[in-house]
Coordinates of C-alpha atoms in Angstrom, one line a residue:
M264 CA 324.1 7.9 170.2
L265 CA 325.3 11.2 170.6
E266 CA 324.3 12.4 167.0
A267 CA 320.4 11.3 167.7
S268 CA 320.5 13.7 170.9
P269 CA 319.3 17.3 169.6
V270 CA 321.1 18.6 173.1
A271 CA 325.0 19.6 172.8
T272 CA 326.4 17.0 174.6
V273 CA 330.3 16.0 175.0
L274 CA 331.6 12.5 176.6
L275 CA 334.5 13.6 178.7
D276 CA 337.6 11.3 180.7
P277 CA 336.7 12.1 184.4
A278 CA 340.4 12.1 185.1
D279 CA 340.8 15.5 183.1
R280 CA 338.1 16.3 181.9
R281 CA 339.8 15.7 178.1
L282 CA 337.0 15.6 175.7
V283 CA 336.6 11.8 174.0
A284 CA 333.4 12.5 172.4
G285 CA 330.9 15.0 171.3
N286 CA 328.1 15.7 168.9
A287 CA 327.5 18.4 166.1
E288 CA 325.3 20.4 168.1
A289 CA 328.4 21.0 170.8
A290 CA 330.6 21.9 167.9
I291 CA 327.5 24.5 167.1
L292 CA 327.3 25.8 170.7
L293 CA 331.6 26.3 170.6
G294 CA 331.7 28.1 167.3
C295 CA 333.7 25.1 165.8
G296 CA 333.4 22.3 163.1
L297 CA 333.7 18.7 164.6
A298 CA 336.9 18.0 163.8
A299 CA 338.1 20.9 165.4
L300 CA 335.8 20.1 168.7
P301 CA 338.2 18.6 171.2
A302 CA 340.6 22.0 171.2
A303 CA 337.7 24.0 171.6
W304 CA 336.7 22.3 174.6
D305 CA 340.3 22.8 176.0
A306 CA 340.0 26.2 175.4
A307 CA 336.8 26.5 177.0
L308 CA 337.8 24.8 180.1
A309 CA 341.3 26.9 180.0
E310 CA 339.3 29.9 180.3
C311 CA 336.4 29.0 182.8
G312 CA 337.9 27.3 185.8
T313 CA 334.6 27.3 187.3
L314 CA 333.5 24.9 184.8
Q315 CA 336.7 22.8 185.3
H316 CA 336.3 22.5 189.4
R317 CA 332.9 21.8 189.5
L318 CA 332.8 18.7 186.4
A319 CA 336.0 17.3 188.9
G320 CA 333.3 16.7 191.7
I321 CA 330.8 15.2 189.4
R322 CA 330.2 11.6 191.2
A323 CA 326.6 10.9 190.8
T324 CA 325.8 8.1 188.1
T325 CA 321.7 8.2 188.0
T326 CA 320.8 11.7 188.8
A327 CA 322.4 14.4 187.0
E328 CA 323.7 17.3 188.7
V329 CA 322.7 20.6 187.5
F330 CA 324.2 24.0 187.3
D331 CA 324.7 27.3 185.5
I332 CA 328.0 28.9 184.2
V333 CA 329.1 31.4 181.8
L334 CA 331.4 30.5 179.0
G335 CA 333.5 32.8 177.1
P336 CA 334.6 30.8 174.3
H337 CA 337.6 32.8 172.4
G338 CA 336.6 36.1 170.4
R339 CA 332.8 35.6 170.9
A340 CA 330.0 36.5 173.2
P341 CA 329.7 34.5 176.6
L342 CA 327.5 32.0 176.9
S343 CA 325.1 31.3 179.8
L344 CA 324.7 27.6 180.1
L345 CA 322.7 25.5 181.8
I346 CA 324.9 22.2 182.6
R347 CA 323.7 18.9 183.1
A348 CA 326.6 16.1 184.3
R349 CA 326.5 12.8 185.6
Q350 CA 328.8 9.9 184.9
V351 CA 327.9 7.1 182.7
A352 CA 329.6 3.9 181.6
V353 CA 330.2 3.4 177.9
L354 CA 331.7 0.1 176.5
G355 CA 332.8 -0.8 180.1
R356 CA 334.5 2.5 180.9
M357 CA 333.3 5.2 182.6
L358 CA 332.9 8.6 181.1
L359 CA 331.5 11.8 182.2
S360 CA 328.2 12.8 180.1
V361 CA 327.6 16.7 180.5
G362 CA 324.6 18.3 178.6
L363 CA 325.0 22.1 177.6
I364 CA 322.1 23.9 177.2
N365 CA 322.2 27.5 175.7
V366 CA 320.2 29.3 178.2
A367 CA 319.5 32.2 176.0
R368 CA 318.1 30.4 173.7
R369 CA 316.1 28.1 176.3
R370 CA 314.5 31.1 177.1
Q371 CA 313.6 32.4 173.8
A372 CA 312.1 29.3 173.3
E373 CA 310.2 29.8 176.4
A374 CA 309.1 33.1 175.7
A375 CA 308.0 31.8 171.8
L376 CA 306.0 29.5 173.9
A377 CA 304.7 31.8 175.8
T378 CA 303.4 33.9 173.0
A379 CA 302.2 31.0 171.2
N380 CA 299.9 30.0 174.3
R381 CA 298.8 33.6 174.9
R382 CA 297.6 33.8 171.2
L383 CA 296.0 30.8 172.0
E384 CA 294.1 31.8 174.9
V385 CA 292.9 34.7 173.1
A386 CA 291.7 32.7 170.3
L387 CA 289.8 30.4 172.2
A388 CA 288.3 33.1 174.6
G389 CA 287.3 34.7 171.0
A390 CA 285.5 31.5 170.1
D391 CA 284.6 30.7 174.1
L392 CA 286.3 27.7 173.9
G393 CA 287.7 25.6 176.7
A394 CA 290.7 23.9 176.4
W395 CA 292.0 20.6 177.9
H396 CA 295.2 18.7 177.8
W397 CA 295.4 15.0 179.2
D398 CA 298.8 12.7 179.6
A399 CA 299.0 9.4 179.7
A400 CA 302.3 9.7 182.1
T401 CA 300.2 11.2 185.0
G402 CA 296.8 10.3 184.2
L403 CA 295.6 13.8 185.1
L404 CA 293.8 16.1 183.1
T405 CA 294.8 20.3 182.8
V406 CA 292.3 22.3 182.1
S407 CA 291.9 26.1 181.4
A408 CA 289.8 28.7 183.6
R409 CA 287.4 28.7 180.7
W410 CA 286.9 25.1 180.8
A411 CA 286.1 25.3 184.7
G412 CA 283.8 28.3 184.2
M413 CA 281.4 26.7 182.1
L414 CA 280.6 24.3 185.1
G415 CA 280.7 27.5 187.6
R416 CA 284.0 26.3 189.4
P417 CA 287.0 28.0 189.9
A418 CA 289.9 27.1 187.4
P419 CA 292.2 23.9 189.2
A420 CA 295.5 24.6 190.3
G421 CA 296.9 21.2 189.1
G422 CA 295.4 18.3 186.8
I423 CA 292.6 16.5 188.0
P424 CA 291.7 12.7 187.5
L425 CA 289.7 11.2 184.7
A426 CA 287.5 9.6 187.4
E427 CA 286.9 12.8 188.8
W428 CA 285.8 14.4 185.4
E429 CA 284.0 11.4 184.5
A430 CA 282.1 12.0 188.0
L431 CA 280.5 15.3 186.1
L432 CA 279.4 13.2 183.3
H433 CA 275.2 13.0 183.2
P434 CA 275.4 9.1 184.3
Q435 CA 273.3 8.2 180.9
D436 CA 276.4 10.2 178.8
V437 CA 279.0 8.2 180.6
A438 CA 278.8 5.1 178.6
P439 CA 278.3 6.8 175.1
T440 CA 281.0 8.6 176.0
R441 CA 283.2 6.1 176.9
A442 CA 282.8 4.6 173.5
R443 CA 283.7 7.3 171.4
L444 CA 287.1 8.3 173.2
A445 CA 288.1 4.6 173.0
P446 CA 289.0 4.8 169.3
L447 CA 291.1 7.9 170.0
V448 CA 293.3 6.0 172.8
K449 CA 293.4 2.9 170.6
G450 CA 294.7 4.9 167.7
A451 CA 291.9 3.5 165.9
T452 CA 291.4 7.8 164.8
D453 CA 293.7 10.7 165.4
R454 CA 290.3 12.9 166.2
Y455 CA 286.8 12.6 168.5
E456 CA 283.8 15.0 168.4
T457 CA 280.9 14.1 170.7
E458 CA 278.4 15.8 173.1
F459 CA 277.4 15.3 176.7
R460 CA 276.1 16.8 179.9
M461 CA 278.0 17.7 183.0
R462 CA 276.7 19.1 186.4
H463 CA 276.8 22.4 187.0
A464 CA 278.4 24.0 190.3
S465 CA 274.3 25.0 190.8
G466 CA 273.2 21.3 190.0
C467 CA 272.0 21.4 186.8
W468 CA 272.8 19.8 183.6
V469 CA 275.2 21.9 181.0
W470 CA 275.7 20.6 177.2
I471 CA 279.1 20.4 176.1
R472 CA 280.3 19.6 172.6
A473 CA 284.0 18.0 172.9
R474 CA 286.6 17.8 170.5
G475 CA 290.2 16.1 171.4
E476 CA 292.8 15.2 169.3
A477 CA 295.9 12.9 169.8
L478 CA 299.3 15.1 170.0
D479 CA 301.3 12.0 170.8
R480 CA 301.2 8.2 170.7
D481 CA 303.5 5.3 171.7
A482 CA 305.0 2.4 169.8
A483 CA 301.8 0.6 169.9
G484 CA 299.6 3.4 168.8
R485 CA 298.3 4.0 172.4
A486 CA 297.7 7.7 172.9
L487 CA 300.0 9.4 175.2
V488 CA 298.8 13.0 175.1
I489 CA 295.2 14.1 173.6
A490 CA 294.5 17.9 173.7
G491 CA 291.3 19.5 172.8
T492 CA 288.4 21.7 173.6
H493 CA 284.8 22.2 175.2
L494 CA 282.1 24.3 174.0
D495 CA 278.7 25.3 175.9
L496 CA 276.1 24.3 174.1
T497 CA 273.3 24.8 176.4
D498 CA 271.9 28.1 175.2
Q499 CA 271.8 26.5 171.8
R500 CA 270.1 23.7 173.0
R501 CA 267.3 26.0 174.8
A502 CA 266.8 27.9 171.7
A503 CA 266.2 24.8 169.4
A504 CA 264.0 23.5 172.3
A505 CA 262.2 26.8 172.0
Q506 CA 262.2 26.8 168.2
A507 CA 260.7 23.2 168.3
A508 CA 258.3 23.7 170.7
S509 CA 256.9 27.0 168.6
E510 CA 256.8 24.7 165.8
R511 CA 254.8 22.4 167.4
E512 CA 252.3 24.8 168.5
A513 CA 252.0 26.3 165.6
R514 CA 251.5 22.6 163.5
R515 CA 248.7 22.6 166.5
R516 CA 247.2 25.8 165.8
L517 CA 247.2 25.5 161.5
A518 CA 245.6 21.7 162.7
D519 CA 243.0 23.9 164.5
L520 CA 242.6 26.1 161.9
E521 CA 241.8 23.4 159.6
L522 CA 239.3 21.8 161.8
L523 CA 237.5 24.8 162.0
Y524 CA 237.4 25.7 158.6
R525 CA 236.2 22.2 157.5
T526 CA 233.7 21.9 160.2
A527 CA 232.2 25.4 161.5
P528 CA 228.3 26.2 160.7
L529 CA 229.1 29.6 159.0
G530 CA 231.3 30.7 156.2
L531 CA 235.0 32.0 156.8
A532 CA 237.0 33.4 154.3
Q533 CA 240.4 34.8 154.1
M534 CA 241.2 38.3 151.3
D535 CA 244.1 39.6 150.6
R536 CA 244.9 43.3 151.0
D537 CA 242.8 43.7 147.8
L538 CA 240.0 41.8 149.0
R539 CA 240.3 38.9 147.0
F540 CA 239.6 35.5 148.3
V541 CA 242.9 33.9 149.3
R542 CA 240.9 30.9 151.0
V543 CA 237.1 30.1 151.6
N544 CA 235.4 27.4 153.1
Q545 CA 232.6 25.2 152.0
A546 CA 229.9 26.7 154.3
L547 CA 230.4 30.3 152.3
A548 CA 230.9 28.5 148.8
D549 CA 227.3 27.1 149.6
I550 CA 226.1 30.9 150.9
N551 CA 227.5 32.4 148.1
G552 CA 226.2 29.5 145.4
F553 CA 229.4 29.2 143.8
P554 CA 232.6 26.6 143.7
I555 CA 235.5 27.2 146.3
E556 CA 237.2 27.7 143.3
R557 CA 235.5 30.5 141.8
H558 CA 236.2 32.3 144.5
L559 CA 240.0 32.4 144.6
G560 CA 241.7 34.9 143.2
R561 CA 238.4 37.0 142.7
N562 CA 237.4 40.0 144.4
V563 CA 234.8 39.8 146.7
W564 CA 232.8 42.4 144.9
D565 CA 232.6 40.1 141.6
L566 CA 230.7 37.3 143.3
V567 CA 228.6 39.9 145.6
P568 CA 228.6 42.9 144.2
D569 CA 225.2 44.2 146.5
L570 CA 227.4 44.3 149.4
R571 CA 230.2 47.0 148.3
S572 CA 228.5 49.8 149.4
A573 CA 228.1 48.6 152.8
A574 CA 230.9 46.3 153.6
E575 CA 234.0 47.8 151.6
P576 CA 234.5 51.1 154.1
V577 CA 234.3 48.9 157.0
L578 CA 236.7 46.1 155.5
R579 CA 238.9 48.7 154.3
R580 CA 239.4 50.3 157.6
V581 CA 239.8 46.8 159.0
I582 CA 243.0 46.4 156.5
E583 CA 244.5 50.1 157.1
Q584 CA 244.4 50.7 160.8
G585 CA 244.1 47.1 161.7
S586 CA 241.2 47.5 164.0
R587 CA 238.2 45.4 164.4
S588 CA 234.9 46.3 162.7
P589 CA 231.7 47.4 164.1
A590 CA 228.3 45.7 163.6
W591 CA 227.2 46.1 160.2
S592 CA 224.5 44.2 158.4
S593 CA 223.1 44.5 154.8
P594 CA 219.9 43.0 152.7
A595 CA 221.8 42.0 150.2
R596 CA 221.6 38.5 149.0
P597 CA 224.6 37.0 146.7
P598 CA 223.2 36.0 143.3
G599 CA 224.6 32.5 143.2
P600 CA 221.4 30.2 142.4
R601 CA 221.9 28.6 146.9
A602 CA 222.2 31.9 148.2
S603 CA 221.0 31.6 152.0
G604 CA 222.1 32.3 155.2
A605 CA 224.9 34.8 156.7
T606 CA 228.4 35.6 155.4
G607 CA 231.4 36.1 157.7
W608 CA 234.8 37.4 157.0
S609 CA 238.5 37.1 158.4
I610 CA 240.8 39.5 156.8
S611 CA 244.6 39.0 156.9
T612 CA 246.6 42.1 157.6
R613 CA 250.4 42.7 158.7
S614 CA 249.3 42.7 162.4
G615 CA 247.2 39.9 162.5
T616 CA 244.0 38.4 161.6
R617 CA 240.6 40.6 162.1
K618 CA 237.3 39.3 162.1
P619 CA 234.5 41.7 161.6
R620 CA 231.5 40.9 164.0
R621 CA 228.8 39.9 161.8

């Protein structure tokens, strides 16, 4: 049992505080081998009357008595120790169980943990993540300042009950979120990820992406400790919604344009910067007397040469300056067999589509 303990521990006779048993951690702490531990313990007691006196007064059997001492093993630097001692029954015999905790090592471990926590906080802040930690023993959810800040709330001084967290969820998201968490808690999976809405202090809803991982489980596999992060998706969701609305509007406008090209009673065309036809409607094809396919990729003047002198300067100006063309007319008629009517133009430019008046 002693060897399974990660803490330096010795069992003493309550009458004279002589060593009955001790583990390897205790031998390491006193700077000796396990076989030499009884002698090293006797030497430590002889050098530290305070320890001898405090141990002599230990009567507790349930809650350990805790105190600090400075122990100076022979030939070694003094040790600052935290002592935890109580009486225990071992095989029908009352013994004194004494745990020896190296305060310097503990402080070093605490400093290392604090450094790791600071690094974690920096990493979370850089990723704009809020951290949370749930402990089954307390049933409380401990959250970071950023976690609370996403909801416009101050960081709570202590943990919050799960019921309080659940009360912040959107009513439509409570059941799906429970369903996502259940496999993680029961041990069916080690991680979970989901998205839900939480109520901001202002009353609006904030979209959150939550991720979590089980850090500890009991013998049955149920989660004892779960830790994770929250990411505020509100701006991302708004941008996605705006993009979807923009795409819907673009599709609507395109459908309107398609309808216009099919049903307009006048000729319509789109041309590139070299005045080559990119698109024409059937009405314009009929006016010019050529099929639609004959227009595409051809220069305007290949099909309507008589209009060049009057129209080209105007169309070039629209392309180069992005301005609307003044009214102009020409008596020229296209050479096609069904030539009749008037021709309208639409010119695509970098700044948009311009239509010269006819």
